[in-house]
PDB file of C-alpha atoms in Angstrom:
ATOM      1  CA  UNK A 230      64.062  23.779  84.071  1.00  0.00           C
ATOM      2  CA  UNK A 231      65.437  26.527  86.351  1.00  0.00           C
ATOM      3  CA  UNK A 232      63.519  29.549  87.435  1.00  0.00           C
ATOM      4  CA  UNK A 233      65.495  32.668  86.915  1.00  0.00           C
ATOM      5  CA  UNK A 234      66.413  34.300  90.694  1.00  0.00           C
ATOM      6  CA  UNK A 235      64.620  37.397  91.112  1.00  0.00           C
ATOM      7  CA  UNK A 236      65.132  40.574  93.722  1.00  0.00           C
ATOM      8  CA  UNK A 237      61.681  40.624  95.530  1.00  0.00           C
ATOM      9  CA  UNK A 238      60.479  43.939  96.921  1.00  0.00           C
ATOM     10  CA  UNK A 239      57.758  44.232  98.796  1.00  0.00           C
ATOM     11  CA  UNK A 240      56.689  48.060  98.959  1.00  0.00           C
ATOM     12  CA  UNK A 241      54.998  48.737 102.299  1.00  0.00           C
ATOM     13  CA  UNK A 242      53.075  51.883 101.865  1.00  0.00           C
ATOM     14  CA  UNK A 243      50.702  54.513 102.838  1.00  0.00           C
ATOM     15  CA  UNK A 244      48.969  56.866 100.688  1.00  0.00           C
ATOM     16  CA  UNK A 245      49.266  59.922 102.696  1.00  0.00           C
ATOM     17  CA  UNK A 246      52.636  59.287 103.917  1.00  0.00           C
ATOM     18  CA  UNK A 247      54.055  62.150 102.317  1.00  0.00           C
ATOM     19  CA  UNK A 248      57.768  60.224 102.306  1.00  0.00           C
ATOM     20  CA  UNK A 249      56.257  57.433 100.441  1.00  0.00           C
ATOM     21  CA  UNK A 250      55.231  60.500  97.800  1.00  0.00           C
ATOM     22  CA  UNK A 251      58.663  61.670  97.726  1.00  0.00           C
ATOM     23  CA  UNK A 252      60.589  58.305  97.421  1.00  0.00           C
ATOM     24  CA  UNK A 253      58.703  57.828  94.208  1.00  0.00           C
ATOM     25  CA  UNK A 254      61.707  58.851  91.875  1.00  0.00           C
ATOM     26  CA  UNK A 255      64.011  56.693  93.921  1.00  0.00           C
ATOM     27  CA  UNK A 256      61.622  53.700  93.582  1.00  0.00           C
ATOM     28  CA  UNK A 257      60.372  54.314  90.146  1.00  0.00           C
ATOM     29  CA  UNK A 258      64.656  54.123  89.050  1.00  0.00           C
ATOM     30  CA  UNK A 259      65.189  51.152  90.573  1.00  0.00           C
ATOM     31  CA  UNK A 260      62.503  49.046  88.801  1.00  0.00           C
ATOM     32  CA  UNK A 261      63.571  50.515  85.590  1.00  0.00           C
ATOM     33  CA  UNK A 262      66.683  49.407  86.110  1.00  0.00           C
ATOM     34  CA  UNK A 263      65.538  46.388  87.535  1.00  0.00           C
ATOM     35  CA  UNK A 264      64.014  45.145  85.062  1.00  0.00           C
ATOM     36  CA  UNK A 265      62.859  41.495  85.006  1.00  0.00           C
ATOM     37  CA  UNK A 266      65.383  40.601  87.711  1.00  0.00           C
ATOM     38  CA  UNK A 267      62.175  42.720  90.302  1.00  0.00           C
ATOM     39  CA  UNK A 268      59.432  40.964  91.799  1.00  0.00           C
ATOM     40  CA  UNK A 269      57.841  43.989  92.598  1.00  0.00           C
ATOM     41  CA  UNK A 270      54.363  44.392  94.610  1.00  0.00           C
ATOM     42  CA  UNK A 271      52.697  46.539  97.124  1.00  0.00           C
ATOM     43  CA  UNK A 272      51.448  46.198 100.315  1.00  0.00           C
ATOM     44  CA  UNK A 273      48.875  48.660 101.563  1.00  0.00           C
ATOM     45  CA  UNK A 274      49.090  49.418 105.247  1.00  0.00           C
ATOM     46  CA  UNK A 275      47.247  52.414 107.476  1.00  0.00           C
ATOM     47  CA  UNK A 276      49.275  55.845 108.814  1.00  0.00           C
ATOM     48  CA  UNK A 277      46.245  56.601 110.396  1.00  0.00           C
ATOM     49  CA  UNK A 278      42.649  55.523 111.095  1.00  0.00           C
ATOM     50  CA  UNK A 279      41.265  58.024 113.492  1.00  0.00           C
ATOM     51  CA  UNK A 280      41.547  61.853 113.519  1.00  0.00           C
ATOM     52  CA  UNK A 281      41.208  61.416 117.048  1.00  0.00           C
ATOM     53  CA  UNK A 282      44.830  59.580 117.218  1.00  0.00           C
ATOM     54  CA  UNK A 283      46.099  62.987 115.640  1.00  0.00           C
ATOM     55  CA  UNK A 284      44.157  65.858 117.925  1.00  0.00           C
ATOM     56  CA  UNK A 285      42.521  63.918 120.584  1.00  0.00           C
ATOM     57  CA  UNK A 286      39.088  64.300 122.581  1.00  0.00           C
ATOM     58  CA  UNK A 287      37.365  67.183 123.980  1.00  0.00           C
ATOM     59  CA  UNK A 288      36.858  71.038 123.464  1.00  0.00           C
ATOM     60  CA  UNK A 289      40.487  72.029 122.921  1.00  0.00           C
ATOM     61  CA  UNK A 290      40.533  69.443 119.716  1.00  0.00           C
ATOM     62  CA  UNK A 291      40.055  71.770 117.601  1.00  0.00           C
ATOM     63  CA  UNK A 292      43.226  74.126 118.887  1.00  0.00           C
ATOM     64  CA  UNK A 293      45.061  71.464 118.607  1.00  0.00           C
ATOM     65  CA  UNK A 294      44.391  70.526 114.918  1.00  0.00           C
ATOM     66  CA  UNK A 295      45.440  74.336 114.184  1.00  0.00           C
ATOM     67  CA  UNK A 296      48.451  73.854 116.208  1.00  0.00           C
ATOM     68  CA  UNK A 297      49.088  70.511 114.361  1.00  0.00           C
ATOM     69  CA  UNK A 298      48.445  71.769 110.998  1.00  0.00           C
ATOM     70  CA  UNK A 299      50.949  74.752 111.783  1.00  0.00           C
ATOM     71  CA  UNK A 300      53.586  72.449 112.779  1.00  0.00           C
ATOM     72  CA  UNK A 301      52.786  70.498 108.966  1.00  0.00           C
ATOM     73  CA  UNK A 302      53.536  73.836 107.480  1.00  0.00           C
ATOM     74  CA  UNK A 303      56.868  74.526 108.622  1.00  0.00           C
ATOM     75  CA  UNK A 304      57.714  70.629 108.143  1.00  0.00           C
ATOM     76  CA  UNK A 305      56.495  70.786 104.199  1.00  0.00           C
ATOM     77  CA  UNK A 306      58.455  73.702 103.990  1.00  0.00           C
ATOM     78  CA  UNK A 307      61.915  71.993 104.963  1.00  0.00           C
ATOM     79  CA  UNK A 308      61.158  69.365 103.395  1.00  0.00           C
ATOM     80  CA  UNK A 309      60.003  70.638 100.081  1.00  0.00           C
ATOM     81  CA  UNK A 310      63.652  72.115  99.753  1.00  0.00           C
ATOM     82  CA  UNK A 311      64.938  68.595 100.054  1.00  0.00           C
ATOM     83  CA  UNK A 312      62.446  66.345  98.127  1.00  0.00           C
ATOM     84  CA  UNK A 313      61.829  68.386  94.512  1.00  0.00           C
ATOM     85  CA  UNK A 314      58.505  66.273  94.285  1.00  0.00           C
ATOM     86  CA  UNK A 315      55.290  68.892  93.086  1.00  0.00           C
ATOM     87  CA  UNK A 316      53.717  70.080  96.263  1.00  0.00           C
ATOM     88  CA  UNK A 317      50.994  72.489  96.852  1.00  0.00           C
ATOM     89  CA  UNK A 318      51.242  73.511  99.947  1.00  0.00           C
ATOM     90  CA  UNK A 319      48.399  76.080 100.375  1.00  0.00           C
ATOM     91  CA  UNK A 320      45.986  73.285  99.015  1.00  0.00           C
ATOM     92  CA  UNK A 321      47.054  71.017 101.664  1.00  0.00           C
ATOM     93  CA  UNK A 322      46.829  72.840 104.295  1.00  0.00           C
ATOM     94  CA  UNK A 323      43.641  74.209 104.151  1.00  0.00           C
ATOM     95  CA  UNK A 324      41.702  71.729 104.442  1.00  0.00           C
ATOM     96  CA  UNK A 325      39.624  69.799 107.769  1.00  0.00           C
ATOM     97  CA  UNK A 326      41.188  67.357 110.328  1.00  0.00           C
ATOM     98  CA  UNK A 327      39.364  64.616 108.461  1.00  0.00           C
ATOM     99  CA  UNK A 328      41.782  65.230 105.503  1.00  0.00           C
ATOM    100  CA  UNK A 329      44.713  63.622 107.803  1.00  0.00           C
ATOM    101  CA  UNK A 330      43.229  60.222 108.260  1.00  0.00           C
ATOM    102  CA  UNK A 331      44.810  57.543 105.324  1.00  0.00           C
ATOM    103  CA  UNK A 332      41.941  54.849 105.946  1.00  0.00           C
ATOM    104  CA  UNK A 333      39.739  55.979 103.543  1.00  0.00           C
ATOM    105  CA  UNK A 334      42.064  56.209 100.764  1.00  0.00           C
ATOM    106  CA  UNK A 335      44.022  52.913 101.955  1.00  0.00           C
ATOM    107  CA  UNK A 336      40.370  51.105 101.210  1.00  0.00           C
ATOM    108  CA  UNK A 337      40.319  53.058  98.377  1.00  0.00           C
ATOM    109  CA  UNK A 338      42.936  51.978  96.890  1.00  0.00           C
ATOM    110  CA  UNK A 339      42.421  48.301  98.216  1.00  0.00           C
ATOM    111  CA  UNK A 340      38.751  48.971  96.161  1.00  0.00           C
ATOM    112  CA  UNK A 341      40.230  49.155  93.000  1.00  0.00           C
ATOM    113  CA  UNK A 342      43.051  46.328  93.670  1.00  0.00           C
ATOM    114  CA  UNK A 343      39.281  43.856  93.606  1.00  0.00           C
ATOM    115  CA  UNK A 344      39.345  45.171  89.989  1.00  0.00           C
ATOM    116  CA  UNK A 345      43.149  45.527  88.152  1.00  0.00           C
ATOM    117  CA  UNK A 346      46.412  45.644  90.289  1.00  0.00           C
ATOM    118  CA  UNK A 347      47.923  47.262  87.470  1.00  0.00           C
ATOM    119  CA  UNK A 348      44.921  50.271  88.043  1.00  0.00           C
ATOM    120  CA  UNK A 349      45.198  49.843  91.427  1.00  0.00           C
ATOM    121  CA  UNK A 350      48.966  50.935  91.657  1.00  0.00           C
ATOM    122  CA  UNK A 351      48.306  54.143  89.184  1.00  0.00           C
ATOM    123  CA  UNK A 352      45.600  55.107  91.478  1.00  0.00           C
ATOM    124  CA  UNK A 353      47.414  54.993  94.138  1.00  0.00           C
ATOM    125  CA  UNK A 354      50.185  57.179  92.660  1.00  0.00           C
ATOM    126  CA  UNK A 355      46.598  59.573  91.286  1.00  0.00           C
ATOM    127  CA  UNK A 356      45.714  59.798  94.904  1.00  0.00           C
ATOM    128  CA  UNK A 357      49.566  61.110  95.816  1.00  0.00           C
ATOM    129  CA  UNK A 358      49.722  63.722  93.242  1.00  0.00           C
ATOM    130  CA  UNK A 359      45.805  64.661  94.001  1.00  0.00           C
ATOM    131  CA  UNK A 360      46.433  65.402  97.321  1.00  0.00           C
ATOM    132  CA  UNK A 361      50.402  66.305  97.504  1.00  0.00           C
ATOM    133  CA  UNK A 362      50.931  68.506  93.926  1.00  0.00           C
ATOM    134  CA  UNK A 363      46.918  69.624  93.828  1.00  0.00           C
ATOM    135  CA  UNK A 364      46.220  70.044  97.185  1.00  0.00           C
ATOM    136  CA  UNK A 365      43.027  68.714  97.179  1.00  0.00           C
ATOM    137  CA  UNK A 366      40.815  66.328  99.416  1.00  0.00           C
ATOM    138  CA  UNK A 367      40.305  63.010  98.955  1.00  0.00           C
ATOM    139  CA  UNK A 368      38.021  62.098 102.128  1.00  0.00           C
ATOM    140  CA  UNK A 369      34.989  61.586 100.934  1.00  0.00           C
ATOM    141  CA  UNK A 370      33.634  58.671  98.824  1.00  0.00           C
ATOM    142  CA  UNK A 371      32.572  60.767  95.928  1.00  0.00           C
ATOM    143  CA  UNK A 372      35.966  62.330  95.704  1.00  0.00           C
ATOM    144  CA  UNK A 373      37.226  58.715  95.179  1.00  0.00           C
ATOM    145  CA  UNK A 374      35.282  57.917  92.539  1.00  0.00           C
ATOM    146  CA  UNK A 375      35.477  61.131  90.860  1.00  0.00           C
ATOM    147  CA  UNK A 376      39.128  60.713  90.774  1.00  0.00           C
ATOM    148  CA  UNK A 377      38.612  56.834  89.487  1.00  0.00           C
ATOM    149  CA  UNK A 378      36.359  58.457  86.565  1.00  0.00           C
ATOM    150  CA  UNK A 379      40.016  58.802  85.129  1.00  0.00           C
ATOM    151  CA  UNK A 380      40.865  54.980  84.361  1.00  0.00           C
ATOM    152  CA  UNK A 381      39.605  52.486  81.749  1.00  0.00           C
ATOM    153  CA  UNK A 382      37.466  50.868  84.665  1.00  0.00           C
ATOM    154  CA  UNK A 383      33.414  49.977  85.891  1.00  0.00           C
ATOM    155  CA  UNK A 384      33.438  53.137  88.178  1.00  0.00           C
ATOM    156  CA  UNK A 385      30.096  51.977  89.315  1.00  0.00           C
ATOM    157  CA  UNK A 386      31.775  48.843  90.525  1.00  0.00           C
ATOM    158  CA  UNK A 387      34.898  50.516  92.044  1.00  0.00           C
ATOM    159  CA  UNK A 388      31.557  52.028  94.384  1.00  0.00           C
ATOM    160  CA  UNK A 389      30.309  48.510  95.172  1.00  0.00           C
ATOM    161  CA  UNK A 390      33.514  47.619  96.293  1.00  0.00           C
ATOM    162  CA  UNK A 391      34.493  50.139  98.058  1.00  0.00           C
ATOM    163  CA  UNK A 392      30.952  50.468 100.068  1.00  0.00           C
ATOM    164  CA  UNK A 393      30.687  46.699 100.560  1.00  0.00           C
ATOM    165  CA  UNK A 394      32.199  44.643 103.394  1.00  0.00           C
ATOM    166  CA  UNK A 395      34.656  42.771 101.563  1.00  0.00           C
ATOM    167  CA  UNK A 396      36.879  45.102 101.315  1.00  0.00           C
ATOM    168  CA  UNK A 397      37.847  45.996 104.553  1.00  0.00           C
ATOM    169  CA  UNK A 398      39.156  42.302 104.513  1.00  0.00           C
ATOM    170  CA  UNK A 399      41.242  42.951 101.752  1.00  0.00           C
ATOM    171  CA  UNK A 400      43.033  45.890 103.539  1.00  0.00           C
ATOM    172  CA  UNK A 401      43.538  43.918 106.173  1.00  0.00           C
ATOM    173  CA  UNK A 402      45.511  41.681 104.632  1.00  0.00           C
ATOM    174  CA  UNK A 403      47.811  44.291 104.767  1.00  0.00           C
ATOM    175  CA  UNK A 404      47.716  45.641 107.315  1.00  0.00           C
ATOM    176  CA  UNK A 405      48.330  41.887 108.586  1.00  0.00           C
ATOM    177  CA  UNK A 406      51.296  41.329 106.962  1.00  0.00           C
ATOM    178  CA  UNK A 407      52.532  45.065 107.997  1.00  0.00           C
ATOM    179  CA  UNK A 408      52.329  43.464 111.744  1.00  0.00           C
ATOM    180  CA  UNK A 409      53.667  39.991 110.865  1.00  0.00           C
ATOM    181  CA  UNK A 410      57.045  41.725 109.445  1.00  0.00           C
ATOM    182  CA  UNK A 411      57.036  44.343 112.367  1.00  0.00           C
ATOM    183  CA  UNK A 412      56.801  47.182 109.853  1.00  0.00           C
ATOM    184  CA  UNK A 413      56.673  50.419 112.182  1.00  0.00           C
ATOM    185  CA  UNK A 414      57.126  52.827 109.503  1.00  0.00           C
ATOM    186  CA  UNK A 415      56.461  54.132 105.932  1.00  0.00           C
ATOM    187  CA  UNK A 416      57.702  53.665 103.393  1.00  0.00           C
ATOM    188  CA  UNK A 417      59.532  50.362 104.264  1.00  0.00           C
ATOM    189  CA  UNK A 418      60.903  47.998 101.328  1.00  0.00           C
ATOM    190  CA  UNK A 419      61.503  44.491 102.402  1.00  0.00           C
ATOM    191  CA  UNK A 420      64.247  42.934  99.754  1.00  0.00           C
ATOM    192  CA  UNK A 421      64.111  39.477  99.852  1.00  0.00           C
ATOM    193  CA  UNK A 422      67.366  37.499  97.830  1.00  0.00           C
ATOM    194  CA  UNK A 423      67.080  33.552  97.938  1.00  0.00           C
ATOM    195  CA  UNK A 424      67.466  33.417 101.563  1.00  0.00           C
ATOM    196  CA  UNK A 425      68.312  36.610 102.403  1.00  0.00           C
ATOM    197  CA  UNK A 426      65.936  39.426 103.446  1.00  0.00           C
ATOM    198  CA  UNK A 427      66.876  43.014 104.517  1.00  0.00           C
ATOM    199  CA  UNK A 428      64.009  45.951 105.246  1.00  0.00           C
ATOM    200  CA  UNK A 429      64.592  49.201 104.399  1.00  0.00           C
ATOM    201  CA  UNK A 430      62.483  51.571 106.313  1.00  0.00           C
ATOM    202  CA  UNK A 431      62.199  55.481 105.625  1.00  0.00           C
ATOM    203  CA  UNK A 432      62.645  58.183 102.981  1.00  0.00           C
ATOM    204  CA  UNK A 433      66.248  56.630 101.341  1.00  0.00           C
ATOM    205  CA  UNK A 434      68.151  58.578  98.178  1.00  0.00           C
ATOM    206  CA  UNK A 435      69.407  56.045  95.380  1.00  0.00           C
ATOM    207  CA  UNK A 436      72.285  55.279  96.545  1.00  0.00           C
ATOM    208  CA  UNK A 437      71.250  54.703  99.549  1.00  0.00           C
ATOM    209  CA  UNK A 438      68.984  52.196  97.714  1.00  0.00           C
ATOM    210  CA  UNK A 439      71.606  51.004  95.519  1.00  0.00           C
ATOM    211  CA  UNK A 440      73.625  50.449  98.212  1.00  0.00           C
ATOM    212  CA  UNK A 441      70.680  48.366  99.904  1.00  0.00           C
ATOM    213  CA  UNK A 442      70.065  45.979  97.045  1.00  0.00           C
ATOM    214  CA  UNK A 443      74.231  45.269  96.701  1.00  0.00           C
ATOM    215  CA  UNK A 444      74.137  44.177 100.052  1.00  0.00           C
ATOM    216  CA  UNK A 445      71.378  41.843 100.125  1.00  0.00           C
ATOM    217  CA  UNK A 446      72.024  40.451  97.074  1.00  0.00           C
ATOM    218  CA  UNK A 447      75.948  39.748  97.848  1.00  0.00           C
ATOM    219  CA  UNK A 448      76.762  41.668  94.946  1.00  0.00           C
ATOM    220  CA  UNK A 449      75.371  39.817  92.643  1.00  0.00           C
ATOM    221  CA  UNK A 450      73.044  42.598  91.357  1.00  0.00           C
ATOM    222  CA  UNK A 451      75.010  45.679  91.107  1.00  0.00           C
ATOM    223  CA  UNK A 452      73.192  48.869  89.651  1.00  0.00           C
ATOM    224  CA  UNK A 453      74.647  51.284  87.070  1.00  0.00           C
ATOM    225  CA  UNK A 454      73.772  54.144  86.090  1.00  0.00           C
ATOM    226  CA  UNK A 455      70.491  54.972  83.357  1.00  0.00           C
ATOM    227  CA  UNK A 456      72.430  55.960  79.781  1.00  0.00           C
ATOM    228  CA  UNK A 457      70.220  58.914  79.126  1.00  0.00           C
ATOM    229  CA  UNK A 458      68.726  59.318  75.540  1.00  0.00           C
ATOM    230  CA  UNK A 459      65.811  61.036  73.923  1.00  0.00           C
ATOM    231  CA  UNK A 460      64.265  57.523  73.269  1.00  0.00           C
ATOM    232  CA  UNK A 461      65.065  56.382  76.792  1.00  0.00           C
ATOM    233  CA  UNK A 462      62.970  59.621  78.337  1.00  0.00           C
ATOM    234  CA  UNK A 463      60.322  58.722  75.951  1.00  0.00           C
ATOM    235  CA  UNK A 464      60.007  55.195  77.236  1.00  0.00           C
ATOM    236  CA  UNK A 465      60.225  56.189  81.016  1.00  0.00           C
ATOM    237  CA  UNK A 466      57.612  58.880  80.431  1.00  0.00           C
ATOM    238  CA  UNK A 467      55.287  56.237  78.565  1.00  0.00           C
ATOM    239  CA  UNK A 468      56.128  53.353  80.776  1.00  0.00           C
ATOM    240  CA  UNK A 469      54.467  55.437  84.021  1.00  0.00           C
ATOM    241  CA  UNK A 470      52.117  57.765  81.946  1.00  0.00           C
ATOM    242  CA  UNK A 471      53.132  60.750  83.856  1.00  0.00           C
ATOM    243  CA  UNK A 472      56.278  61.835  85.073  1.00  0.00           C
ATOM    244  CA  UNK A 473      57.522  64.388  87.960  1.00  0.00           C
ATOM    245  CA  UNK A 474      60.310  66.617  86.913  1.00  0.00           C
ATOM    246  CA  UNK A 475      62.374  65.211  89.836  1.00  0.00           C
ATOM    247  CA  UNK A 476      61.366  61.747  88.969  1.00  0.00           C
ATOM    248  CA  UNK A 477      63.136  62.261  85.509  1.00  0.00           C
ATOM    249  CA  UNK A 478      66.200  64.445  87.243  1.00  0.00           C
ATOM    250  CA  UNK A 479      66.641  61.589  89.451  1.00  0.00           C
ATOM    251  CA  UNK A 480      66.499  58.853  86.993  1.00  0.00           C
ATOM    252  CA  UNK A 481      68.851  59.894  84.326  1.00  0.00           C
ATOM    253  CA  UNK A 482      71.670  61.523  87.292  1.00  0.00           C
ATOM    254  CA  UNK A 483      70.499  65.474  85.835  1.00  0.00           C
ATOM    255  CA  UNK A 484      72.089  68.322  86.585  1.00  0.00           C
ATOM    256  CA  UNK A 485      69.105  71.518  86.884  1.00  0.00           C
ATOM    257  CA  UNK A 486      70.046  72.999  83.793  1.00  0.00           C
ATOM    258  CA  UNK A 487      70.530  69.464  81.759  1.00  0.00           C
ATOM    259  CA  UNK A 488      67.431  68.657  83.021  1.00  0.00           C
ATOM    260  CA  UNK A 489      65.642  72.066  81.550  1.00  0.00           C
ATOM    261  CA  UNK A 490      67.467  71.108  78.270  1.00  0.00           C
ATOM    262  CA  UNK A 491      66.447  67.412  77.970  1.00  0.00           C
ATOM    263  CA  UNK A 492      62.243  68.588  79.106  1.00  0.00           C
ATOM    264  CA  UNK A 493      62.468  71.543  76.360  1.00  0.00           C
ATOM    265  CA  UNK A 494      63.626  68.522  73.951  1.00  0.00           C
ATOM    266  CA  UNK A 495      61.179  66.592  75.040  1.00  0.00           C
ATOM    267  CA  UNK A 496      58.648  68.891  74.775  1.00  0.00           C
ATOM    268  CA  UNK A 497      59.796  70.109  70.943  1.00  0.00           C
ATOM    269  CA  UNK A 498      58.489  66.825  70.002  1.00  0.00           C
ATOM    270  CA  UNK A 499      55.099  67.747  69.545  1.00  0.00           C
ATOM    271  CA  UNK A 500      54.071  64.392  71.489  1.00  0.00           C
ATOM    272  CA  UNK A 501      54.431  65.860  75.060  1.00  0.00           C
ATOM    273  CA  UNK A 502      53.161  68.277  76.897  1.00  0.00           C
ATOM    274  CA  UNK A 503      54.068  69.280  80.813  1.00  0.00           C
ATOM    275  CA  UNK A 504      51.701  70.435  83.450  1.00  0.00           C
ATOM    276  CA  UNK A 505      52.796  72.771  86.060  1.00  0.00           C
ATOM    277  CA  UNK A 506      51.642  71.249  89.767  1.00  0.00           C
ATOM    278  CA  UNK A 507      52.516  73.373  93.487  1.00  0.00           C
ATOM    279  CA  UNK A 508      55.753  74.212  93.454  1.00  0.00           C
ATOM    280  CA  UNK A 509      56.919  71.988  90.191  1.00  0.00           C
ATOM    281  CA  UNK A 510      55.454  69.791  86.872  1.00  0.00           C
ATOM    282  CA  UNK A 511      55.209  66.713  85.507  1.00  0.00           C
ATOM    283  CA  UNK A 512      55.545  66.019  82.045  1.00  0.00           C
ATOM    284  CA  UNK A 513      53.192  63.511  80.071  1.00  0.00           C
ATOM    285  CA  UNK A 514      52.319  62.284  76.573  1.00  0.00           C
ATOM    286  CA  UNK A 515      49.732  64.391  74.634  1.00  0.00           C
TER     287      UNK A 515
END
């Protein structure tokens, strides 16, 4: 018996990496289009483990943080124009320095991973929505536990995992894999097709990812555009449970007018609703 060859993608990521959140539309699209041809997994890294890595020490640390926050504000305003994902800039930039540290969120993902891999992926997405789209803090255990209550898991087990010793070892496995492959930036997609391997670093458009897949597979996989239908749209939203307008637009290659029309049609079915968030909105089942 022969096993069908699959494209393997290891997605090296971090919960607080803005460009990981920004590239979710493209990653979701290739996952949908590849279907059973894809073997996809998340490798959790750590973008920042100590606030002092960012603002330093001493009496001027607070001033350096304020300057850094002002720089972030300008950076996100420019990035927002290109990315199109929901962003709540006002909320994102009002928290303290501890909210710049991703280590607690990486550990929270691993605590959920110890319970269920699928739920952990959904929890990772909700962490990003909470931080970037809702502008809320997730730096404390209590905030992470509160978010975990949205999922059908034993919340006290999640808390125990988060506060226990094993979770650090689970995260270290991802950190070690990052080091093993020399991953220096997030997101990085490490693609493997048989003996061929290619690393795609940083934020990339769908067309760039499509080209990379064609290159690493030597043309064996050539992605085509998704055909739009109301059923296809509903299937997409149902699969992920919540989809940003930009994700739907990217998935079906829609212009702004087409997006507005299909979203009105989706809501008119009575089975879906939209939720304004930051600069844009999400669609989800009622």
